[in-house]
Short mmCIF file of C-alpha atoms and ligand atoms in Angstrom, two decimals:
data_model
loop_
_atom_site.label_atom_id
_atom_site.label_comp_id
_atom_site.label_asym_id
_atom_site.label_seq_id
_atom_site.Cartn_x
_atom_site.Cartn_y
_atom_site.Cartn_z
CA UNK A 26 23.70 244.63 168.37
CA UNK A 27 20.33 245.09 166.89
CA UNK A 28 17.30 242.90 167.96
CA UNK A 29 17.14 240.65 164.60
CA UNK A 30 15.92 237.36 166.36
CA UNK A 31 12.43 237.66 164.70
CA UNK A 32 13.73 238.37 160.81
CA UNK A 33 13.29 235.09 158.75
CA UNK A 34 12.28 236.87 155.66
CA UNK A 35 14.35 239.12 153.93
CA UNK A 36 14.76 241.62 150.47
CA UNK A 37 18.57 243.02 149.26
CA UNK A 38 18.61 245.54 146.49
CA UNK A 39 21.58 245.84 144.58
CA UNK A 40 22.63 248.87 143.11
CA UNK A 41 23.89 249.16 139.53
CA UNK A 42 27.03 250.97 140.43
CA UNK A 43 27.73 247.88 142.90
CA UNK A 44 27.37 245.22 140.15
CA UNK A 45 28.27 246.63 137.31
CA UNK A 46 32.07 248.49 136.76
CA UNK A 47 32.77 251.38 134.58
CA UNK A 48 33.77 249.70 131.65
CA UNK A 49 30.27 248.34 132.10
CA UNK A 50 31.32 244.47 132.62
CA UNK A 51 29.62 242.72 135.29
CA UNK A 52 31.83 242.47 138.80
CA UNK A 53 31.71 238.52 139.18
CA UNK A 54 33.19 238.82 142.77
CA UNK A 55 30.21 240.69 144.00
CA UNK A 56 27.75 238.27 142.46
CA UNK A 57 30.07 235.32 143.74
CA UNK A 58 29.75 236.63 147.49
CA UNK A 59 25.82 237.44 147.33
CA UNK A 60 25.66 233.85 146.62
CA UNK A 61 27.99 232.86 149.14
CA UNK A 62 26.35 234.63 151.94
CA UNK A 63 23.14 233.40 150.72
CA UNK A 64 24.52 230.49 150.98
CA UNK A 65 24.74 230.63 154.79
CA UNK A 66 21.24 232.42 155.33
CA UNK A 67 19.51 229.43 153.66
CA UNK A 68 21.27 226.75 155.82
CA UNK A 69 19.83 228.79 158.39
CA UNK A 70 16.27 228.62 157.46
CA UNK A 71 16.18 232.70 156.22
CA UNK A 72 14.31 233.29 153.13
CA UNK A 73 15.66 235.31 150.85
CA UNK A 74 14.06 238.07 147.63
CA UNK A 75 16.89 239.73 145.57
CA UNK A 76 15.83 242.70 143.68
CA UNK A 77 18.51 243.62 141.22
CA UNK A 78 19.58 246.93 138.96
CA UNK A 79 22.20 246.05 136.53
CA UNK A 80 20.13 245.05 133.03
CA UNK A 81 20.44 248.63 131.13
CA UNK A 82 24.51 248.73 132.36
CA UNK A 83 25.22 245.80 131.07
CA UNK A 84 23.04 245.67 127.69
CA UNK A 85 25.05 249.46 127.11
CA UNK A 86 28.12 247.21 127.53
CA UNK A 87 27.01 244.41 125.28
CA UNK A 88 26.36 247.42 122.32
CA UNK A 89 29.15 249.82 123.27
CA UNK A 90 27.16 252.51 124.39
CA UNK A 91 28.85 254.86 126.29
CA UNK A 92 26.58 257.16 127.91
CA UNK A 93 22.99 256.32 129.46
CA UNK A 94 20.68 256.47 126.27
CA UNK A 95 17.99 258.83 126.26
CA UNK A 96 15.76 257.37 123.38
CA UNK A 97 13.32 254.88 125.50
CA UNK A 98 13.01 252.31 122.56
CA UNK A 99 16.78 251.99 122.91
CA UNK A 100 16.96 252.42 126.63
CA UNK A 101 14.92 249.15 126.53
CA UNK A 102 16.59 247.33 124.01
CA UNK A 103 19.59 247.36 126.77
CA UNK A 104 17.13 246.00 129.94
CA UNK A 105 16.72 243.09 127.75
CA UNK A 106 19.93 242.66 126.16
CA UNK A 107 21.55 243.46 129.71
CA UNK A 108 18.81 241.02 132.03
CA UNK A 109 19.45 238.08 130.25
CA UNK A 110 23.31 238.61 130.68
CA UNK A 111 22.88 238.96 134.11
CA UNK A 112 20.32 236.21 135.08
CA UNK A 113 23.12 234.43 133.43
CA UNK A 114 25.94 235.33 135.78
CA UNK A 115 23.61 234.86 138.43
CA UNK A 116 22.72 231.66 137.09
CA UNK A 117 25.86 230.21 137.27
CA UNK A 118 27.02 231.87 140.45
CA UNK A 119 24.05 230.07 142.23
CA UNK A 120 25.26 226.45 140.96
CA UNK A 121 28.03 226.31 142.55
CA UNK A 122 26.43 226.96 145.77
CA UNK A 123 23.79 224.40 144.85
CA UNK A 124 20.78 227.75 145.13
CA UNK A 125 18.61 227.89 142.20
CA UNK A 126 16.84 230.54 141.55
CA UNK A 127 13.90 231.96 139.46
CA UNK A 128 13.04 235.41 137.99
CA UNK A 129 10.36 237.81 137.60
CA UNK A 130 10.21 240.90 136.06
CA UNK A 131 7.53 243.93 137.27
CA UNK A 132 6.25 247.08 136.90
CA UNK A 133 4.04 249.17 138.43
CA UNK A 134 1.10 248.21 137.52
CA UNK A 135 1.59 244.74 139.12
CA UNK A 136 1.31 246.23 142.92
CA UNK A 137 -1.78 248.64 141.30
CA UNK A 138 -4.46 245.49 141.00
CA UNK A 139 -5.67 243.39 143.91
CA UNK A 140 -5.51 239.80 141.97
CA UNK A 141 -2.40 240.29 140.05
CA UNK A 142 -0.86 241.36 143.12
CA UNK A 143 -2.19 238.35 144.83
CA UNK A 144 -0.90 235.63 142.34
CA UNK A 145 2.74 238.05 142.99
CA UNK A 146 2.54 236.81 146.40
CA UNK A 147 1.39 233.41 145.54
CA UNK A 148 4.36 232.84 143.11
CA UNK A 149 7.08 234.23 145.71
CA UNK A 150 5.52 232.88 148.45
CA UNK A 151 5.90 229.21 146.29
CA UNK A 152 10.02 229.89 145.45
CA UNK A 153 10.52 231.27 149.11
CA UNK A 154 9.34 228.24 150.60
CA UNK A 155 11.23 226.25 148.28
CA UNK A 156 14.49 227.70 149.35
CA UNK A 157 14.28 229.46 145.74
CA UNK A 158 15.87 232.59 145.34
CA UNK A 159 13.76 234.72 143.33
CA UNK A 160 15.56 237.40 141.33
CA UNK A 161 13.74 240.45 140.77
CA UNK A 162 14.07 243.68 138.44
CA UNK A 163 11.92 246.30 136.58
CA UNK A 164 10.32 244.90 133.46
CA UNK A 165 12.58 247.86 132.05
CA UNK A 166 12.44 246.59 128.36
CA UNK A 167 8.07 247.26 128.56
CA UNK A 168 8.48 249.87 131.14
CA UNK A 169 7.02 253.59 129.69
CA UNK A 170 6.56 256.18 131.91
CA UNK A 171 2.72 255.40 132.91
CA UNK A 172 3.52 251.92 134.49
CA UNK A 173 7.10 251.82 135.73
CA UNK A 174 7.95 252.17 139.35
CA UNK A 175 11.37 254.15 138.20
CA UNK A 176 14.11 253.10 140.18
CA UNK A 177 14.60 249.67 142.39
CA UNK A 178 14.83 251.00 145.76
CA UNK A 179 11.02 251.66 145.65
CA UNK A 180 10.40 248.01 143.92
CA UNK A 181 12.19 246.61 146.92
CA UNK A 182 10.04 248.33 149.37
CA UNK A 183 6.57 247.72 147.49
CA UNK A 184 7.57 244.12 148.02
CA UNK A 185 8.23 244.30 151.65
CA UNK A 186 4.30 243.83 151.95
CA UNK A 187 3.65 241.34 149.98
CA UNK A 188 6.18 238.68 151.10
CA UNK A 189 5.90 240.28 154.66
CA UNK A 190 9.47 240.94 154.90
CA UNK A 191 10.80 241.51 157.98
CA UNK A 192 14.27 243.18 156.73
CA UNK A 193 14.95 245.00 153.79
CA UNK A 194 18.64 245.80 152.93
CA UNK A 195 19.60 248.64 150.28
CA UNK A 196 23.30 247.67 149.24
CA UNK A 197 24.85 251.06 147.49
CA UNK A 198 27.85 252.71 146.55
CA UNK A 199 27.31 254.22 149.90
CA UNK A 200 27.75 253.53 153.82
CA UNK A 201 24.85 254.91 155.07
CA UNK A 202 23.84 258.06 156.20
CA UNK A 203 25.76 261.02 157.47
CA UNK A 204 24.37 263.72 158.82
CA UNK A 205 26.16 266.07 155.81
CA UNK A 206 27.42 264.66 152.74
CA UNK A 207 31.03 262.87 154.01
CA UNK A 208 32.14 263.87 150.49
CA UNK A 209 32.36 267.38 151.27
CA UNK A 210 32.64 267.40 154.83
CA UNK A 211 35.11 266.04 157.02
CA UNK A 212 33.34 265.77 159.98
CA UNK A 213 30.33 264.65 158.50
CA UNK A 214 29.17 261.82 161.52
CA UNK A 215 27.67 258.36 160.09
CA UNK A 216 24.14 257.61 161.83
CA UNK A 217 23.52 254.47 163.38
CA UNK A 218 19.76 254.56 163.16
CA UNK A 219 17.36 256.60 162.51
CA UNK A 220 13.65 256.38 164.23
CA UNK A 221 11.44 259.07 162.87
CA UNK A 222 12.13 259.92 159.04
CA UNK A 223 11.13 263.66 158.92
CA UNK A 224 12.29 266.75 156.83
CA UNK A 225 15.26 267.32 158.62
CA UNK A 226 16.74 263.81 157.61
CA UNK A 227 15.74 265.20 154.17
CA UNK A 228 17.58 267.54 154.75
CA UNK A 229 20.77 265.85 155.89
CA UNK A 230 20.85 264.35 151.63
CA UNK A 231 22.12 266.28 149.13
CA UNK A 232 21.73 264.84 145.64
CA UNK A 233 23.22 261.83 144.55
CA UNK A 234 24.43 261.30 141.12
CA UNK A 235 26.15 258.19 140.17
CA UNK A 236 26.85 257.47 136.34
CA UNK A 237 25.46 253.61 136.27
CA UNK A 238 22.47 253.83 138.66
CA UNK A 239 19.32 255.54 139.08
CA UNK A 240 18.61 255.45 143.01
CA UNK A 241 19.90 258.39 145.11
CA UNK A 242 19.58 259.40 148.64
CA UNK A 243 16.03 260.27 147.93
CA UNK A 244 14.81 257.13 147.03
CA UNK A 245 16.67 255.49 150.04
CA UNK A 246 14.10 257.62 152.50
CA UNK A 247 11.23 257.05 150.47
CA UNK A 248 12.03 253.55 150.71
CA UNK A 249 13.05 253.37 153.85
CA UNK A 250 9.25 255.35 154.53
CA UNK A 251 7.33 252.54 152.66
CA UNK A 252 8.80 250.00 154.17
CA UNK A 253 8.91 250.69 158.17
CA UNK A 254 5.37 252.27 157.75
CA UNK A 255 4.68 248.11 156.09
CA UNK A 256 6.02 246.87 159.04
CA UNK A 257 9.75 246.22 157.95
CA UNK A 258 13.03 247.53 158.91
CA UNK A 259 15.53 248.84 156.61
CA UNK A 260 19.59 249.08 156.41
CA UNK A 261 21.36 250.92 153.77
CA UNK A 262 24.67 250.06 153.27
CA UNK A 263 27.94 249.48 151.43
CA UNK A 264 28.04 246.71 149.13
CA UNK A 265 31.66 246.19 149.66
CA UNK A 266 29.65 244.56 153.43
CA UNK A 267 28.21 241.90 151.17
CA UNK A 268 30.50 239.21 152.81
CA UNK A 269 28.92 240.30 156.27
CA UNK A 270 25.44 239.82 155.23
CA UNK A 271 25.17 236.86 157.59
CA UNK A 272 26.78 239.27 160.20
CA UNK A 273 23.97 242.14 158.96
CA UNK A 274 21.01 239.75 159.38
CA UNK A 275 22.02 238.63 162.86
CA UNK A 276 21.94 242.13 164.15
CA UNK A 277 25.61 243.47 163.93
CA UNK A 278 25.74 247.22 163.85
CA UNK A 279 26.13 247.82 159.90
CA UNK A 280 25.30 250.53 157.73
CA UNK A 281 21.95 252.92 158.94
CA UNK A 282 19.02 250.81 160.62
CA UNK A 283 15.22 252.91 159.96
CA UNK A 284 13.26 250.51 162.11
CA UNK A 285 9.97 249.06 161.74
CA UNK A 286 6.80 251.27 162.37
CA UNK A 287 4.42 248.80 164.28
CA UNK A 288 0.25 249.23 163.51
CA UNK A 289 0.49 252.94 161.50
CA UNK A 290 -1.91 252.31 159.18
CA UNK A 291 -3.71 249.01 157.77
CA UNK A 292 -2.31 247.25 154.62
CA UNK A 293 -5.40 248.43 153.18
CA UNK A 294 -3.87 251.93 154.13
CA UNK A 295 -0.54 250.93 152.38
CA UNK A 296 -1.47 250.00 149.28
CA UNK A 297 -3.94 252.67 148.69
CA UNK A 298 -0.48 255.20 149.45
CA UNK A 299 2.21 253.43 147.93
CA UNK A 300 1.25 250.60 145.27
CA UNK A 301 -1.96 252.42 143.76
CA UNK A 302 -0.95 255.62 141.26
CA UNK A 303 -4.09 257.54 141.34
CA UNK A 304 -5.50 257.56 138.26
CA UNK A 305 -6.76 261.67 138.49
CA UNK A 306 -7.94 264.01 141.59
CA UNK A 307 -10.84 266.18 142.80
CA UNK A 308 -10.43 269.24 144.51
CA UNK A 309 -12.17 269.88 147.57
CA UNK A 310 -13.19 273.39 148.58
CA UNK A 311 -12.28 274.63 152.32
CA UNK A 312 -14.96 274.09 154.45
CA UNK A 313 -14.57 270.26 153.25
CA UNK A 314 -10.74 270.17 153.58
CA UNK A 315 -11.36 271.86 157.62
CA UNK A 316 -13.65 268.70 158.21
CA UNK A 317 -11.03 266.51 156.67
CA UNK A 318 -8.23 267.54 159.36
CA UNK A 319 -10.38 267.12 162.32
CA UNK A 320 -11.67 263.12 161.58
CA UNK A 321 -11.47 261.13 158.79
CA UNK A 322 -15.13 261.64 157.22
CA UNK A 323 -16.87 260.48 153.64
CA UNK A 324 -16.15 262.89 150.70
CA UNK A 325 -19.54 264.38 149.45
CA UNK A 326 -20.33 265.69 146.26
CA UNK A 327 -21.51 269.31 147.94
CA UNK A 328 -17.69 270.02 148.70
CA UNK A 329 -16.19 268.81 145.44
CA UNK A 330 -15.10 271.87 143.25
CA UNK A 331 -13.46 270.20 140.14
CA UNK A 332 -12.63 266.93 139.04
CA UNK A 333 -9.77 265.97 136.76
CA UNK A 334 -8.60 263.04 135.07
CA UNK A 335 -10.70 260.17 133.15
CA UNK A 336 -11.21 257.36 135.72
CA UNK A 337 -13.81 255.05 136.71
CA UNK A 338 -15.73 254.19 139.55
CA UNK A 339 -13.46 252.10 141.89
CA UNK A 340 -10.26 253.69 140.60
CA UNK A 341 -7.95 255.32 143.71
CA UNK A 342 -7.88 258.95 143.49
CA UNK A 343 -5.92 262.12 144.95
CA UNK A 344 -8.12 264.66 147.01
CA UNK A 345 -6.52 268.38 146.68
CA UNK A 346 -6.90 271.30 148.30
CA UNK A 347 -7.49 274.77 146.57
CA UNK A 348 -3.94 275.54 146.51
CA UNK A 349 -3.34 271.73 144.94
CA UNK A 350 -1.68 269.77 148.06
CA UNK A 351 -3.00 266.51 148.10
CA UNK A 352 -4.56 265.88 151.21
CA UNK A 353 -5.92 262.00 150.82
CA UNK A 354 -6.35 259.48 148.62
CA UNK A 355 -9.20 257.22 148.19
CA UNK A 356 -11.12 254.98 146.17
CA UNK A 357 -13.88 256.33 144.06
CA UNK A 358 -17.79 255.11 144.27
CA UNK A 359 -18.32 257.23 141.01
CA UNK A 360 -16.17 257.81 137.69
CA UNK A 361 -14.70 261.07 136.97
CA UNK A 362 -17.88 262.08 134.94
CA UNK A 363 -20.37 261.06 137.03
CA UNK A 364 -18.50 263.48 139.67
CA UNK A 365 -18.53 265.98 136.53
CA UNK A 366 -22.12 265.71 137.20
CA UNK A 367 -22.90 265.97 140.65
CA UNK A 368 -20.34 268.41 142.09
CA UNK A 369 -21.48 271.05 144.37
CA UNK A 370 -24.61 268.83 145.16
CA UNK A 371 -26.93 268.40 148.25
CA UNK A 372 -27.22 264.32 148.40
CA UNK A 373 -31.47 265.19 148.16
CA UNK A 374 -30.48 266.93 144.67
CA UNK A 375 -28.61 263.67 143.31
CA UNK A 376 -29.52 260.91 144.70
CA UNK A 377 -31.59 258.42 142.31
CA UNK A 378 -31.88 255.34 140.27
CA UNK A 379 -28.32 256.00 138.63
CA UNK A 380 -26.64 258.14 141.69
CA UNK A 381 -27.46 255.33 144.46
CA UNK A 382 -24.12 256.34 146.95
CA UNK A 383 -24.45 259.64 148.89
CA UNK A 384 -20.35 259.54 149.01
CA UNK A 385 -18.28 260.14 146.07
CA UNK A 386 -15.52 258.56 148.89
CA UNK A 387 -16.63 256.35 151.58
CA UNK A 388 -14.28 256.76 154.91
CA UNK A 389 -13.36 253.71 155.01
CA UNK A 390 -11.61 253.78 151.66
CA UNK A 391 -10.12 256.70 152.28
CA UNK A 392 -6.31 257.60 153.70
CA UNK A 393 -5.04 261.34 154.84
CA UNK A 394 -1.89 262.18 153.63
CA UNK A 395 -0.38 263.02 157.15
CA UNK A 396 2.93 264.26 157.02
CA UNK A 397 5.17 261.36 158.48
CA UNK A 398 3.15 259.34 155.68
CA UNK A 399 4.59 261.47 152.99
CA UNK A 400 7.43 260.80 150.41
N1 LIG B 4 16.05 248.43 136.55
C1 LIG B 4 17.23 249.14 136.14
C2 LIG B 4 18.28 248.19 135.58
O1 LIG B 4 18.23 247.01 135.84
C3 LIG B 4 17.88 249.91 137.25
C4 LIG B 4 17.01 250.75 138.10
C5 LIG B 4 17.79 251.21 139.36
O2 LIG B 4 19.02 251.15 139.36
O3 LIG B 4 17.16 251.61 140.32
O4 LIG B 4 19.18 248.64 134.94
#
């Protein structure tokens, strides 16, 4: 058994491939169980955040395509055919249980700024209380490539922070993880739980390719790194375990556990990482990249080689190396011209009326990219 007792807040993702069949029609006995089992979990006082795939399979259904359309103006024709089809089923799924629930729609750029992120949290934090269920997806039918998150595995774990979830379940086409791909190999053993996400369990996933959803392995340890390093634990599992979510949420032994990293970094930390796309980079030359790997110090104009991009001042911002890693990521006291401008610098040649900060990053708005940070 797992040590559940504290989890009264929880997010399930739903796969495409676990909702959706391959003549593209909806599977109403998976929907009909998820509401079921919620069900249960609200009689006993857990809240519950469903983030849900489905929208483009089922709007290709609705106009025959198919194959997954390529064209983006068509690709989002289907989220919005598809969404409202499937708030529908889910709809009238949750009536018979006597659940209502309410949806929203994101992208990216919702987690990227402080107060819209707040009023996020303000509006789930509202249904959640209210024993609401809220139903959550990509705004796919707005989504272009500069604001969406991409696949729903990630939107599930960007919302572990703001609804402080304590448990975040990944329901899939797939147990869990094996330590080779149990397609292939026979002996391929199922893990239990996993403690440290490092290369090696990287390694362990070959690539995933399913014809309905977007999510692979990949985006399961990604996830499964944003959320434990915000303070939540994760399960991936089968979705044919829906029925023993109840079971899942109490602590039985189902599908692969990544626990919950306790006080890694601040939320501050977090969303600088994970909910902020850095809007362009400076390159820093070596002798500021050694002094970045022994503390955590202020970026200075004097070590700044190049800058790239067209940002503000205040906008969050890689820092690269010579070679191009990206070592940190901070927020900016200066736009990307004013760095033009004083790069290479000695604060007494900048300083003035205009130039009033000696850092271009202050190091307390700044994050290294350490390793066990990275996905
Ligand atoms: N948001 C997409 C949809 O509803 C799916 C993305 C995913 O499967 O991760 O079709």
């Amino acid at each position: 058994m797992r040590d559940f007792k504290d989890v009264k807040r929880i997010i399930l993702k739903i796969g495409s491939s676990s909702l959706v069949d391959n003549k593209l029609k909806i599977k109403e006995d998976v929907i009909d169980k998820l509401m079921s089992s919620f069900k249960s979990l609200l009689d006993k006082n857990i809240e519950i955040c469903l983030v849900t795939s489905g929208a483009i399979a089922l709007g290709r259904g609705e106009l025959g395509l198919e194959k997954k359309p390529q064209e983006m103006a068509l690709k989002q024709a289907c989220a919005a055919i598809g969404q409202s089809k499937l708030m529908e089923y889910y709809n009238e799924a949750a009536y018979k249980y006597g659940i209502i629930c309410g949806q929203i729609l994101l992208n990216h750029d919702d987690f990227q700024h402080r107060n819209r992120l707040n009023f996020l949290a303000q509006s789930l934090e509202a249904m959640l209380k209210n024993k609401v269920i809220p139903i959550i997806n990509e705004n796919d039918a707005l989504a272009v490539d500069e604001i969406k998150v991409g696949d729903n595995d990630t939107l599930a774990s960007l919302l572990v922070p703001v609804i402080n979830a304590d448990l975040l379940i990944l329901f899939s086409d797939i147990d869990g993880l094996y330590d080779k791909n149990p397609k292939e190999f026979s002996d391929a053993k199922f893990i239990n739980c996993v403690d440290r996400i490092d290369d090696e369990i990287y390694k362990m996933v070959g690539i995933n390719s399913s014809n309905v959803g977007t999510g692979g392995m990949k985006t399961k340890l990604d996830a499964a790194i944003i959320t434990t390093l915000a303070e939540g634990n994760m399960i991936i599992c089968n979705s044919n375990r829906i029925i023993d979510l109840e079971k899942i949420v109490l602590g039985d032994d189902i599908g692969t556990l990544f626990k919950a990293k306790k006080h890694i970094i601040s939320s501050r930390e977090h969303w600088i990482i994970y909910r902020v796309k850095a809007s362009g980079d400076i390159l820093i030359d070596d002798g500021a990249v050694k002094a970045l790997n022994n503390k955590k110090i202020s970026i200075l104009p004097k070590g700044i080689i190049s800058v790239n991009g067209n940002f503000l001042a205040d906008a969050v911002i890689n820092i690269k190396d010579k070679s191009g890693n990206v070592i940190a990521k901070g927020i900016t006291n200066y736009s990307s011209s004013e760095i033009d401008f004083i790069k290479g610098l000695k604060t007494t040649e900048f300083l003035s009326e205009k130039y009033r900060k000696k850092e271009v990053i202050h190091a307390n708005n700044l994050v290294i990219i350490r390793e066990d940070l990275l996905c």
